[in-house]
mmCIF file of C-alpha atoms in Angstrom:
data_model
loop_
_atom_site.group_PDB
_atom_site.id
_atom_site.type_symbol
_atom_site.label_atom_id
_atom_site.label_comp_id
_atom_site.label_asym_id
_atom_site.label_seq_id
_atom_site.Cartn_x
_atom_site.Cartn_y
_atom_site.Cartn_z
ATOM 1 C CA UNK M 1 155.772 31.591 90.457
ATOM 2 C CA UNK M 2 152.052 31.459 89.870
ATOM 3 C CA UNK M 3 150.934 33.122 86.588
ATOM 4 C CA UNK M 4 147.892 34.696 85.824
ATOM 5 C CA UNK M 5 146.998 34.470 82.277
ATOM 6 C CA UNK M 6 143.557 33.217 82.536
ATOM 7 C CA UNK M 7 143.081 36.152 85.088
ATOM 8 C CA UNK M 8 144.720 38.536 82.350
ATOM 9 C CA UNK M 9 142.232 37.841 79.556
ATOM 10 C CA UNK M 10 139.453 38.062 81.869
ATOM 11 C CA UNK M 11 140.511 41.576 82.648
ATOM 12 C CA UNK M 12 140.646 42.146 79.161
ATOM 13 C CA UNK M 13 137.633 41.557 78.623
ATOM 14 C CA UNK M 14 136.365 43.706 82.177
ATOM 15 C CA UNK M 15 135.281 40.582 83.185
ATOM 16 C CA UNK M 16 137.889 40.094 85.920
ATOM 17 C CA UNK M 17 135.513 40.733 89.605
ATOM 18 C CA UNK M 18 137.143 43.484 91.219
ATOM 19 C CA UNK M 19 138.277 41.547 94.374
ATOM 20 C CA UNK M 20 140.655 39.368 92.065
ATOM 21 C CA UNK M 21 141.482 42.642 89.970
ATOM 22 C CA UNK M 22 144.132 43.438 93.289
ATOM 23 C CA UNK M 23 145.099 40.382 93.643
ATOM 24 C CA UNK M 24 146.056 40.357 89.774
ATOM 25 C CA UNK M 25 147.751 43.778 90.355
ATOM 26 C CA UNK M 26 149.294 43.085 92.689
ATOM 27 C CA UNK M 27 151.046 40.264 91.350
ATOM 28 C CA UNK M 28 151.467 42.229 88.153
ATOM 29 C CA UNK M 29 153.662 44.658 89.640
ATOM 30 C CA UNK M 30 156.304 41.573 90.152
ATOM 31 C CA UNK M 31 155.974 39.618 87.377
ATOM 32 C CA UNK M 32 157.250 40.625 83.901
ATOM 33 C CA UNK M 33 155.860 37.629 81.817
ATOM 34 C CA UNK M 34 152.236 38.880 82.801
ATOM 35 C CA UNK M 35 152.904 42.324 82.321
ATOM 36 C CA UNK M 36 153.490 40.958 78.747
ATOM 37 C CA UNK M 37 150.624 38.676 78.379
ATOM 38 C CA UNK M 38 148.385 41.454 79.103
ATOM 39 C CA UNK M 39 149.928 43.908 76.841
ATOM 40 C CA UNK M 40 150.202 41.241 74.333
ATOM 41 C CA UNK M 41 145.903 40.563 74.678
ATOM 42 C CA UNK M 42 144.921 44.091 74.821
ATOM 43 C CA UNK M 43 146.981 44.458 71.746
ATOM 44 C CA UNK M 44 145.121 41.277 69.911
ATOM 45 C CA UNK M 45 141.991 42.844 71.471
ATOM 46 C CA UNK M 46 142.805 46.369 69.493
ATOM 47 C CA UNK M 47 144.071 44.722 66.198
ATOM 48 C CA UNK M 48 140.744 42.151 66.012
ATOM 49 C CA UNK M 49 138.363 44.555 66.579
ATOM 50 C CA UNK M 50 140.350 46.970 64.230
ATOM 51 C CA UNK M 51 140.394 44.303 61.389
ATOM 52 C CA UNK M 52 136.734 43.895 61.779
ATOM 53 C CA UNK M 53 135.442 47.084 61.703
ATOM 54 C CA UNK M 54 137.585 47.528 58.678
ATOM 55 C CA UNK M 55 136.367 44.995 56.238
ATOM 56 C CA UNK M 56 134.823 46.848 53.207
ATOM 57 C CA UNK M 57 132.231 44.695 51.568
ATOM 58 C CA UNK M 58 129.604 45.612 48.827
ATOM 59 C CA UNK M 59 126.354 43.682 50.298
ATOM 60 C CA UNK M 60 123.306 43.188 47.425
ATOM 61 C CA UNK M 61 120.930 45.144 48.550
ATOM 62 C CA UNK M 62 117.817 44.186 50.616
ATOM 63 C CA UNK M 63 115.312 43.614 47.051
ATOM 64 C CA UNK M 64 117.849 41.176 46.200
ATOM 65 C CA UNK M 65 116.611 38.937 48.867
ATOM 66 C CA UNK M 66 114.926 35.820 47.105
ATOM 67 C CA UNK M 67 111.253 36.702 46.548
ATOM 68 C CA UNK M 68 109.582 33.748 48.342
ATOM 69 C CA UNK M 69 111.408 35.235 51.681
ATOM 70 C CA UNK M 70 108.918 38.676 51.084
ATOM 71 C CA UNK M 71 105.973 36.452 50.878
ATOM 72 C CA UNK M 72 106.979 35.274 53.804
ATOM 73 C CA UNK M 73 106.780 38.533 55.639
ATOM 74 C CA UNK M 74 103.548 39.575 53.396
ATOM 75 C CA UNK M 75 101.993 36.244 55.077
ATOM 76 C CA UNK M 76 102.254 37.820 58.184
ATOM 77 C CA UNK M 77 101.136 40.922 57.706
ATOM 78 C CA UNK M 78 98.190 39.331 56.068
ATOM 79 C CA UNK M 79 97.217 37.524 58.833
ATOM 80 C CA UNK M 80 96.065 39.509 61.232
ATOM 81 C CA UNK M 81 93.717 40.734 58.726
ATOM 82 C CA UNK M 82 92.060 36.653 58.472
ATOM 83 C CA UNK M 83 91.225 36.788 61.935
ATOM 84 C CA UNK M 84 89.259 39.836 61.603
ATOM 85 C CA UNK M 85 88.148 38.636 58.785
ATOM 86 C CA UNK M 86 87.007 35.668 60.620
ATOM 87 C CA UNK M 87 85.458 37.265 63.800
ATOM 88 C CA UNK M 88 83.493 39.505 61.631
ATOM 89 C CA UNK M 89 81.957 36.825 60.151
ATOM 90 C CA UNK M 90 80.921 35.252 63.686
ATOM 91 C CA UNK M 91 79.436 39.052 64.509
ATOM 92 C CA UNK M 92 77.247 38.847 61.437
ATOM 93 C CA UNK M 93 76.241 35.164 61.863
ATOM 94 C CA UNK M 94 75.305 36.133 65.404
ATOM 95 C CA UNK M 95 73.111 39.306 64.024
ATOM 96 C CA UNK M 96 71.749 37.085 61.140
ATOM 97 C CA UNK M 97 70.295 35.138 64.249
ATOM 98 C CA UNK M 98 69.045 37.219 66.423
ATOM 99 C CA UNK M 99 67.585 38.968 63.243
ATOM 100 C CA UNK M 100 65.604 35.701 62.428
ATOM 101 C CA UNK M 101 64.704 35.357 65.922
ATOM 102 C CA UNK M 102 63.144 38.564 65.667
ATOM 103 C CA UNK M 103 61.098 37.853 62.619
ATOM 104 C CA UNK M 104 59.775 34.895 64.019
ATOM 105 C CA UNK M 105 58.788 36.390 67.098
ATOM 106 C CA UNK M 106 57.010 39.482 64.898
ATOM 107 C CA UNK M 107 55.278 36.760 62.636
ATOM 108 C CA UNK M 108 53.795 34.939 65.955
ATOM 109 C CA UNK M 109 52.407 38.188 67.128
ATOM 110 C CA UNK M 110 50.827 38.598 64.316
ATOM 111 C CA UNK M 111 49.177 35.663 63.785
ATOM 112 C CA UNK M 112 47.990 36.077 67.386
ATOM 113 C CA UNK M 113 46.599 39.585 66.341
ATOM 114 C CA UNK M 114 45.144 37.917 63.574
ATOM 115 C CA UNK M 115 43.511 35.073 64.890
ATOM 116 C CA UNK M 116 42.092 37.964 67.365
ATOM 117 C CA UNK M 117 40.946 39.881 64.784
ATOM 118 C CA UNK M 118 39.114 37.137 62.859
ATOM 119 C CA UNK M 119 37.834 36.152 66.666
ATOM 120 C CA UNK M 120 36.447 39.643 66.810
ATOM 121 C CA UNK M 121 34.899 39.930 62.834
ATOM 122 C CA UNK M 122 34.051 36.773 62.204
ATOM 123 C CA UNK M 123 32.342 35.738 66.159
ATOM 124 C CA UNK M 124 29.277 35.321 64.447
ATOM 125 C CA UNK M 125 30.225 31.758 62.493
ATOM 126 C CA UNK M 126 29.457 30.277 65.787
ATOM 127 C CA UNK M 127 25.857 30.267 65.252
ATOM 128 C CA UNK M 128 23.474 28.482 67.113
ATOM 129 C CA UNK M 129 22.452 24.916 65.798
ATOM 130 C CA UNK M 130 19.669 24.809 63.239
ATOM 131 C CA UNK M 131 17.556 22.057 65.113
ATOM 132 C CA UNK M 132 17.920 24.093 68.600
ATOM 133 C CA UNK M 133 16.517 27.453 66.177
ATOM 134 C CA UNK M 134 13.746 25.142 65.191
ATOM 135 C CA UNK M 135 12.583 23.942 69.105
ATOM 136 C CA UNK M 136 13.027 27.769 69.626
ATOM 137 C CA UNK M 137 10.612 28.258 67.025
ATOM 138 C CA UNK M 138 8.216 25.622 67.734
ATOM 139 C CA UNK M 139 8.255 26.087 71.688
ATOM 140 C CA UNK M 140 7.176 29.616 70.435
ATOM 141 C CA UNK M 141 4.921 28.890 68.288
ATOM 142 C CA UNK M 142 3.294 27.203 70.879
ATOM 143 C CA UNK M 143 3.130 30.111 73.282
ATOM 144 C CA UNK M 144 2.180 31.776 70.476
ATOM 145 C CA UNK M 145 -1.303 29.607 69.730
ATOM 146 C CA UNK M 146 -2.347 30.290 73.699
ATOM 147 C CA UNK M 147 -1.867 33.414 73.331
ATOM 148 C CA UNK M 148 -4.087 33.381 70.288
ATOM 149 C CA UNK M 149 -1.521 34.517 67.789
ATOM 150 C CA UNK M 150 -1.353 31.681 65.160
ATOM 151 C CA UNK M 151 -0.165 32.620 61.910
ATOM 152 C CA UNK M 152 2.897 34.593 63.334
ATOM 153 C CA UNK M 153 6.113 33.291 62.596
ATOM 154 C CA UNK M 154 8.437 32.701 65.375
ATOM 155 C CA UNK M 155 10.997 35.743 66.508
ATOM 156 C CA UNK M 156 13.715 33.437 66.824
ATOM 157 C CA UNK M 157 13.719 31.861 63.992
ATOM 158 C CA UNK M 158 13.325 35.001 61.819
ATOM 159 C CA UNK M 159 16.048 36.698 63.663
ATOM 160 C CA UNK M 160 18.095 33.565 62.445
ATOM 161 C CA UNK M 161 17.045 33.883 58.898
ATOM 162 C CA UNK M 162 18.140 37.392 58.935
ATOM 163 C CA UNK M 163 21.617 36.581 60.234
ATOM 164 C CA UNK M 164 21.829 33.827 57.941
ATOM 165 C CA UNK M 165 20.771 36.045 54.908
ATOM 166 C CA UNK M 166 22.979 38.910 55.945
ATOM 167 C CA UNK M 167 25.721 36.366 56.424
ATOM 168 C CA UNK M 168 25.087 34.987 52.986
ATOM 169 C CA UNK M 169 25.248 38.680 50.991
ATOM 170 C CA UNK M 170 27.924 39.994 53.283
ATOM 171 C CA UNK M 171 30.022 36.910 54.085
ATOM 172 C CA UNK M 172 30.170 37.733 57.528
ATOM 173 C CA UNK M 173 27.895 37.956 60.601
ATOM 174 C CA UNK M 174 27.878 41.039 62.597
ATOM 175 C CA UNK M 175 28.247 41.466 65.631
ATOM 176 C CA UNK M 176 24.622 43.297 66.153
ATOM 177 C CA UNK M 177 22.647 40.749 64.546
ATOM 178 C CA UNK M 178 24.160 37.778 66.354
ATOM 179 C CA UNK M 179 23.519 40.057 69.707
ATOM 180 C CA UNK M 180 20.021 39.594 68.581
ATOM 181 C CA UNK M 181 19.851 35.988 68.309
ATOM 182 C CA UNK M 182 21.857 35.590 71.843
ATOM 183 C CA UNK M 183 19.088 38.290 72.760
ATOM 184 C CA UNK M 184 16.688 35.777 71.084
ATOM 185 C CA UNK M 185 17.882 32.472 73.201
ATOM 186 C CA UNK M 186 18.412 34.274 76.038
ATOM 187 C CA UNK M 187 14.287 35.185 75.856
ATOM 188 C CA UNK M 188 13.485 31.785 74.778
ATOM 189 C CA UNK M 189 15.233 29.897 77.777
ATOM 190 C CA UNK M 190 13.187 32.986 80.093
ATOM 191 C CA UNK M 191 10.297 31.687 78.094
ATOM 192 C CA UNK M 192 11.285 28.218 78.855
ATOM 193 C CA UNK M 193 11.550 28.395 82.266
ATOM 194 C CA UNK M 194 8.490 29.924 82.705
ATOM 195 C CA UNK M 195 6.928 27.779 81.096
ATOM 196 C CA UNK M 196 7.944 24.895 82.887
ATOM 197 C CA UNK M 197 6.601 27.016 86.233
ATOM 198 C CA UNK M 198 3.184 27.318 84.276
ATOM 199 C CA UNK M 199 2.976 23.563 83.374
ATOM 200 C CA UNK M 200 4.008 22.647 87.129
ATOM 201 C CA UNK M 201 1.403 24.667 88.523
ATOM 202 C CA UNK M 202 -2.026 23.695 87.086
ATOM 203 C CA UNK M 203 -5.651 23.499 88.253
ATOM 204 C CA UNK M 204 -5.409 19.782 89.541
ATOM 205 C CA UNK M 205 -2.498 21.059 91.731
ATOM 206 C CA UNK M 206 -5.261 22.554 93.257
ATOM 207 C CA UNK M 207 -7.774 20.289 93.126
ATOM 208 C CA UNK M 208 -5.730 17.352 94.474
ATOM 209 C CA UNK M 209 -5.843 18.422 98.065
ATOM 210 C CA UNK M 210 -9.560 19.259 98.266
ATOM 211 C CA UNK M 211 -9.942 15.429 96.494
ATOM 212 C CA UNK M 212 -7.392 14.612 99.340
ATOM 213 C CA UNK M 213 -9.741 16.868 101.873
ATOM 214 C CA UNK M 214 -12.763 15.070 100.699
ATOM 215 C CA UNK Y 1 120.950 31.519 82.258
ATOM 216 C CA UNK Y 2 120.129 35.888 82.139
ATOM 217 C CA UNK Y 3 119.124 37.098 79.151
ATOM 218 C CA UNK Y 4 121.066 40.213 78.877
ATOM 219 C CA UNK Y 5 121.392 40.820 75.275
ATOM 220 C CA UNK Y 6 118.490 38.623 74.320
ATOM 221 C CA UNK Y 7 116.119 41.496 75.867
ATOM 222 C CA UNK Y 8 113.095 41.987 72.672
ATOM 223 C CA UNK Y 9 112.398 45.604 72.564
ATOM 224 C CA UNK Y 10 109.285 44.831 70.756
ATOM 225 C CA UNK Y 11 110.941 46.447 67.478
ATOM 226 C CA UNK Y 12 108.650 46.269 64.570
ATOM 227 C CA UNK Y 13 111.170 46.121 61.741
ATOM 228 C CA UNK Y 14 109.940 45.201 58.050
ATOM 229 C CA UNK Y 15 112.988 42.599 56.671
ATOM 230 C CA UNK Y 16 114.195 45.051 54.764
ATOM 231 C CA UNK Y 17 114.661 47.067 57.581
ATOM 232 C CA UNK Y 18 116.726 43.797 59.624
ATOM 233 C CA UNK Y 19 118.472 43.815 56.320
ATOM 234 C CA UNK Y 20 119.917 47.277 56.177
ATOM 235 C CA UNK Y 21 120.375 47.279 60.532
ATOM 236 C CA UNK Y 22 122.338 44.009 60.765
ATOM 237 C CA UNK Y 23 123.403 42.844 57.487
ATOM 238 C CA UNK Y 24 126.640 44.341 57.846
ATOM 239 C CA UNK Y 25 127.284 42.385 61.275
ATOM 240 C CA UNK Y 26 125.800 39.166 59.704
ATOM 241 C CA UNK Y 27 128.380 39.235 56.993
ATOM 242 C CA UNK Y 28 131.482 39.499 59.524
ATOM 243 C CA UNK Y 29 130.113 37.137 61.907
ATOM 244 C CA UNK Y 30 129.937 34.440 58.847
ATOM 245 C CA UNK Y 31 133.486 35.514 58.032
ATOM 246 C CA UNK Y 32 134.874 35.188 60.939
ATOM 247 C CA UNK Y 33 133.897 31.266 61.056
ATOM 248 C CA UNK Y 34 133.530 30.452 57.384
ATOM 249 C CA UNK Y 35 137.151 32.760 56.352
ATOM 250 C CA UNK Y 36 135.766 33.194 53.218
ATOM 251 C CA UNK Y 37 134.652 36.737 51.507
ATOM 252 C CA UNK Y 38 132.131 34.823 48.962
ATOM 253 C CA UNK Y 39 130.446 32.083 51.554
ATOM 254 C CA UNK Y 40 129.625 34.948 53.787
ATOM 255 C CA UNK Y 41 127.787 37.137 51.529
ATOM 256 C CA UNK Y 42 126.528 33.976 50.535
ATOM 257 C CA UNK Y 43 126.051 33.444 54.285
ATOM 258 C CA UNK Y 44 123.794 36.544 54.556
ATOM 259 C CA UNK Y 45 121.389 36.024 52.028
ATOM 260 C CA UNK Y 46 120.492 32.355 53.651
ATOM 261 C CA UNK Y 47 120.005 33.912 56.999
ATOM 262 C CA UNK Y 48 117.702 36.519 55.845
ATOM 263 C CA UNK Y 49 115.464 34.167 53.985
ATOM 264 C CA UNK Y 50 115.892 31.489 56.719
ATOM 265 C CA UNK Y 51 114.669 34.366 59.211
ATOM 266 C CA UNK Y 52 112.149 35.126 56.685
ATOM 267 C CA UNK Y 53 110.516 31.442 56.849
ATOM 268 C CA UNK Y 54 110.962 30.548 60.223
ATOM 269 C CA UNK Y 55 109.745 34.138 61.616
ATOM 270 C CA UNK Y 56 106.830 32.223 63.387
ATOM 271 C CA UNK Y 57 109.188 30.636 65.746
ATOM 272 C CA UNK Y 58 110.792 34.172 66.963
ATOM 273 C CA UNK Y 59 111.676 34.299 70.192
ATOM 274 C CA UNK Y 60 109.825 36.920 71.957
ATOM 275 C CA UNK Y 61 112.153 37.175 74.774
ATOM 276 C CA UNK Y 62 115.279 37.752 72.117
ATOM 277 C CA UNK Y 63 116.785 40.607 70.197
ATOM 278 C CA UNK Y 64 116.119 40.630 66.355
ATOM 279 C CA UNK Y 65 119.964 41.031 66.467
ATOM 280 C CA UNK Y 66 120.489 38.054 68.463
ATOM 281 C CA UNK Y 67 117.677 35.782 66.715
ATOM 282 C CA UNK Y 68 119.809 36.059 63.295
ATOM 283 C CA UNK Y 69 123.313 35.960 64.951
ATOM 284 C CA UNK Y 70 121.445 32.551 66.409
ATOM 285 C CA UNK Y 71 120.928 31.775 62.872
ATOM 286 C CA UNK Y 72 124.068 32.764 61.472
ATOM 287 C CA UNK Y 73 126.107 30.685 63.531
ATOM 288 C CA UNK Y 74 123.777 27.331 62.883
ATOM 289 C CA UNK Y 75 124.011 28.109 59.370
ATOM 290 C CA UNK Y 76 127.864 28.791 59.375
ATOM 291 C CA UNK Y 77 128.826 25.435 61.330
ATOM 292 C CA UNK Y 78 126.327 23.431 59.340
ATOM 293 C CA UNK Y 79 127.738 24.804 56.063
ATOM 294 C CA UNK Y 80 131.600 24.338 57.550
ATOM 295 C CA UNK Y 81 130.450 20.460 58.954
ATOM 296 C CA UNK Y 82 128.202 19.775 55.425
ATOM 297 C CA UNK Y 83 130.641 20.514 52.855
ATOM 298 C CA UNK Y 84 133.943 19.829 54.439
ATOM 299 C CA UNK Y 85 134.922 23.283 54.579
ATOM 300 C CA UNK Y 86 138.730 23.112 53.790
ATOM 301 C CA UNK Y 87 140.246 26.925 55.653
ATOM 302 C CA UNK Y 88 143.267 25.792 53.565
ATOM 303 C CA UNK Y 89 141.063 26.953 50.296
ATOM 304 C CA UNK Y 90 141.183 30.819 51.750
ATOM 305 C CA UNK Y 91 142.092 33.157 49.121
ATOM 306 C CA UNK Y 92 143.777 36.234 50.839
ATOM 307 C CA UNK Y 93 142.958 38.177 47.630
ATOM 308 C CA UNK Y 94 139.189 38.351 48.851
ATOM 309 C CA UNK Y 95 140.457 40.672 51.485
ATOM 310 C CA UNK Y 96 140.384 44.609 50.707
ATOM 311 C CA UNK Y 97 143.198 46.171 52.005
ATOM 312 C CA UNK Y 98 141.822 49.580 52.507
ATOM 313 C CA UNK Y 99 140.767 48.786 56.347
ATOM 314 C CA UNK Y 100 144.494 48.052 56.962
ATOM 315 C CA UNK Y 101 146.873 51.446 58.237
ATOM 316 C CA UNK Y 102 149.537 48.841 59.166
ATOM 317 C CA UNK Y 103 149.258 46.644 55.782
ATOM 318 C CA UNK Y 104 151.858 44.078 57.542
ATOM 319 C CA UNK Y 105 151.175 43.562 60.767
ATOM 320 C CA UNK Y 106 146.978 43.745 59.388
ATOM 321 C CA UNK Y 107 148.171 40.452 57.069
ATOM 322 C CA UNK Y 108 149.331 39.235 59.710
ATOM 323 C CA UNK Y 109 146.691 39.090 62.130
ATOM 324 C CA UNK Y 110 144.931 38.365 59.217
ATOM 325 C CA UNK Y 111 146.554 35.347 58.817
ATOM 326 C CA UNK Y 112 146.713 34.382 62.533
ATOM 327 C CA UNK Y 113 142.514 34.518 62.269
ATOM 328 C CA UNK Y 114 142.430 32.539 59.507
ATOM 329 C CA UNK Y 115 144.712 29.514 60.900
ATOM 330 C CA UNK Y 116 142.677 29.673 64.415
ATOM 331 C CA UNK Y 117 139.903 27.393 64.470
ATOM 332 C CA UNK Y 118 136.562 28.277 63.828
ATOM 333 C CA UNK Y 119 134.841 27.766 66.959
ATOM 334 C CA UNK Y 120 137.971 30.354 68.786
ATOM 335 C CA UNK Y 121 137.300 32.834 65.929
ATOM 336 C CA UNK Y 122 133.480 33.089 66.017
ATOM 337 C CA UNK Y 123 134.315 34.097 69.944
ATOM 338 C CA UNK Y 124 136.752 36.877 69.258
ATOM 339 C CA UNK Y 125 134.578 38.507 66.690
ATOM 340 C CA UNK Y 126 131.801 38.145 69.718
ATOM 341 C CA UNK Y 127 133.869 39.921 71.868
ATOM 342 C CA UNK Y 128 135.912 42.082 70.462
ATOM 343 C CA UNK Y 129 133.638 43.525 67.208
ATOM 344 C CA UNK Y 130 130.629 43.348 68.859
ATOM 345 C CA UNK Y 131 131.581 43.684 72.245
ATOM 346 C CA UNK Y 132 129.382 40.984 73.979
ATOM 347 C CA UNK Y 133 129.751 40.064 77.640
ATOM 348 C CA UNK Y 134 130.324 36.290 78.445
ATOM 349 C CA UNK Y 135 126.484 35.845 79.089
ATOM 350 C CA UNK Y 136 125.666 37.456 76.047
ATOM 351 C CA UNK Y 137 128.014 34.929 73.983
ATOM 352 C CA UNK Y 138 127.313 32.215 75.854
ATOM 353 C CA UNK Y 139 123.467 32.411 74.823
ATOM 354 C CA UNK Y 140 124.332 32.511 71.164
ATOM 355 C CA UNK Y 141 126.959 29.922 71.049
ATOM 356 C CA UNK Y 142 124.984 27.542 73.915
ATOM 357 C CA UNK Y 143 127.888 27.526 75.492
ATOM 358 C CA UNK Y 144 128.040 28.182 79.793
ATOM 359 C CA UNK Y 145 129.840 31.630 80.553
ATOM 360 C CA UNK Y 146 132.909 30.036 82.762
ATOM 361 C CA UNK Y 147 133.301 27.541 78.933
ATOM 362 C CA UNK Y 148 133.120 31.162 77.101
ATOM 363 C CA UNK Y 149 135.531 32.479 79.695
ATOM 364 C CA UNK Y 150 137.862 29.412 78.921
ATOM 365 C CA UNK Y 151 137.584 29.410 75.402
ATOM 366 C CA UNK Y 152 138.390 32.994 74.533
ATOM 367 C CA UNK Y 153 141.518 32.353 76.712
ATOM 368 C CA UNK Y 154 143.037 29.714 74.938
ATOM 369 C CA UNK Y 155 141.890 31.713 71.493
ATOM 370 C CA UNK Y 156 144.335 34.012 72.757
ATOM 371 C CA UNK Y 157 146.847 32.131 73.149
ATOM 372 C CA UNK Y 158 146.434 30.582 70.498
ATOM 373 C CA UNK Y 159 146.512 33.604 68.201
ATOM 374 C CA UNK Y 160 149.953 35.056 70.159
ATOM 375 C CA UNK Y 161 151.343 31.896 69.329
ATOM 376 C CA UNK Y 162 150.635 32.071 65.791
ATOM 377 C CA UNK Y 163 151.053 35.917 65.322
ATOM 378 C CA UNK Y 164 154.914 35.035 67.390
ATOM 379 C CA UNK Y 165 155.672 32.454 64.791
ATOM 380 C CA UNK Y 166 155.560 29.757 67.622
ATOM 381 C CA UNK Y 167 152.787 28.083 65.756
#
């Protein structure tokens, strides 16, 4: 007869699938030896698990655990903190950056404001040449003999002196007084050009065609 | 292979905390391969600090209880295969006698664990003490469930034969 021992300890241990759990009763009902072997295994099963639960023993407790074991588990609860540590660090790099990208773009501004600013107070250091003040003067003074008016000095070149003079005292020219030496050289090249008219158009102009009609 | 047992219920327990939980169960599981009062308290300390340094490597898909029965066991067999571990050397006088109602036939199942071999004892502690399935032993001990099935037979038989005398 066909035993079933192996079947036995797997029902034991409810292990046994229920399909072969008839099978195994069925046979159990006929066969003695088994019905021994199992009572035999559940009795082991009782005793083992009796003797276990039953030991008594004194364990040291948990501080006895050797000490480099807790810095082992104080290393990890350490570092979580070192990547914060380390990602705050990044943050404020990143800040420190965009800080010093802000300063630099502040300081450009305001050396463009500045430069503006000195464009603005200080327009008059582009003054006009000294030798084109002089022609000024001298094409003047020339006007000024045919108009009969000799001994007065030119208005262009005193306007110059005075911007010149105020420049000197004040170490800057302002704006009105180098509007009236633009004013100035904007008269003399009106002067000029009429001038030019007067000296195209003289009396032989005239005559030449009556010579020519002759 | 399922992981039935080895299910991590994302427990955050301080190692103090393991100690106090599973100590208990570390100690009999040692004793029930190394047969020896001494080398298993012995037993637990080493598997608390080797749990302590190799914490990194935690399984996340494992129990904390399974992790260090995982260690236990290495530790136990490498300690057994190290030092020559002679069962002969068992004192029975490490044993205290107060878990036993039936002081005879306790001594002798005593005695019948003690002569079985290591690798049949581990399993019956598995099974019976803690009350692990044949999955659940088979992913401690490596072993396949139908070899766990086997095995805890012929500790069985094994342990009738001795507790009959027929040993």
């Amino acid at each position: 007869m066909k035993h079933y021992e192996l079947e036995i300890s797997q029902f034991a241990d409810n292990e046994l699938p229920a399909g072969e759990q008839k099978e195994l009763f069925a046979h159990l009902i006929d066969c003695e030896e088994c019905r021994g072997t199992l009572s035999d295994f559940m009795g082991m099963k009782k005793e083992a698990r009796a003797f276990y639960e039953n030991i008594d023993v004194e364990l040291n407790p948990a501080i006895a655990l050797p000490a480099n074991a807790e810095r082992g588990k104080e290393k990890k609860v350490y570092k979580p903190l070192f990547y914060f540590a380390a990602a705050a660090s990044i943050v404020l790099g990143l800040l420190f950056l965009l800080k010093q990208s802000d300063i630099n773009r502040l300081e450009s501004r305001y050396d463009s404001l500045k430069a503006k600013y000195n464009e603005v107070v200080f327009a008059g250091e582009n003054l006009p040449q000294k030798e084109y003040i002089h022609e000024a003067a001298k094409k003047e003074n020339s006007l000024n003999v045919k108009k009969g008016m000799h001994e007065s000095k030119p208005t262009a070149l005193k306007n110059y002196h005075s911007v010149k003079q105020n420049k000197k005292n004040t170490g800057k020219v302002s704006a009105v007084n180098l509007a009236v030496v633009q004013k100035n050289e904007s008269q003399y090249q009106l002067q000029k050009s009429r001038q030019i008219q007067v000296v195209q158009v003289t009396k032989n102009d005239f005559l030449t065609p009556q010579i020519i009609g002759n | 292979m399922n992981k039935i047992i080895l299910q991590n219920k994302k427990e955050n327990i301080s190692l103090s905390g393991l100690y106090e939980k599973y100590s208990e169960d570390i100690f009999k599981y040692s004793f029930s391969i190394l047969k020896d009062m001494e080398e298993a308290k012995d037993a637990v300390q080493e598997v608390f600090v080797r749990y302590a340094k190799s914490e990194d490597s935690f399984r996340n898909d494992c129990s904390y209880k399974s992790w260090l029965l995982i260690i236990t066991r290495n530790y136990c067999f490498n300690r057994i295969k190290n030092k020559n571990y002679n069962s002969e050397d068992i004192d029975g006088d490490d044993f205290n006698e107060s878990y036993s109602p039936d002081y005879d036939m306790q001594i002798s199942l005593k005695e019948a664990l003690m002569k079985l071999p290591e690798e049949y004892n581990e399993l019956i502690y598995l099974k019976e003490y803690e009350g692990f399935s044949y999955k659940e032993i088979a992913e401690i001990t490596k072993l396949s469930p139908e070899n766990v099935k086997i095995k805890l037979f012929r500790a069985r038989q094994e342990l009738r034969k001795i507790l009959k005398g027929d040993n």
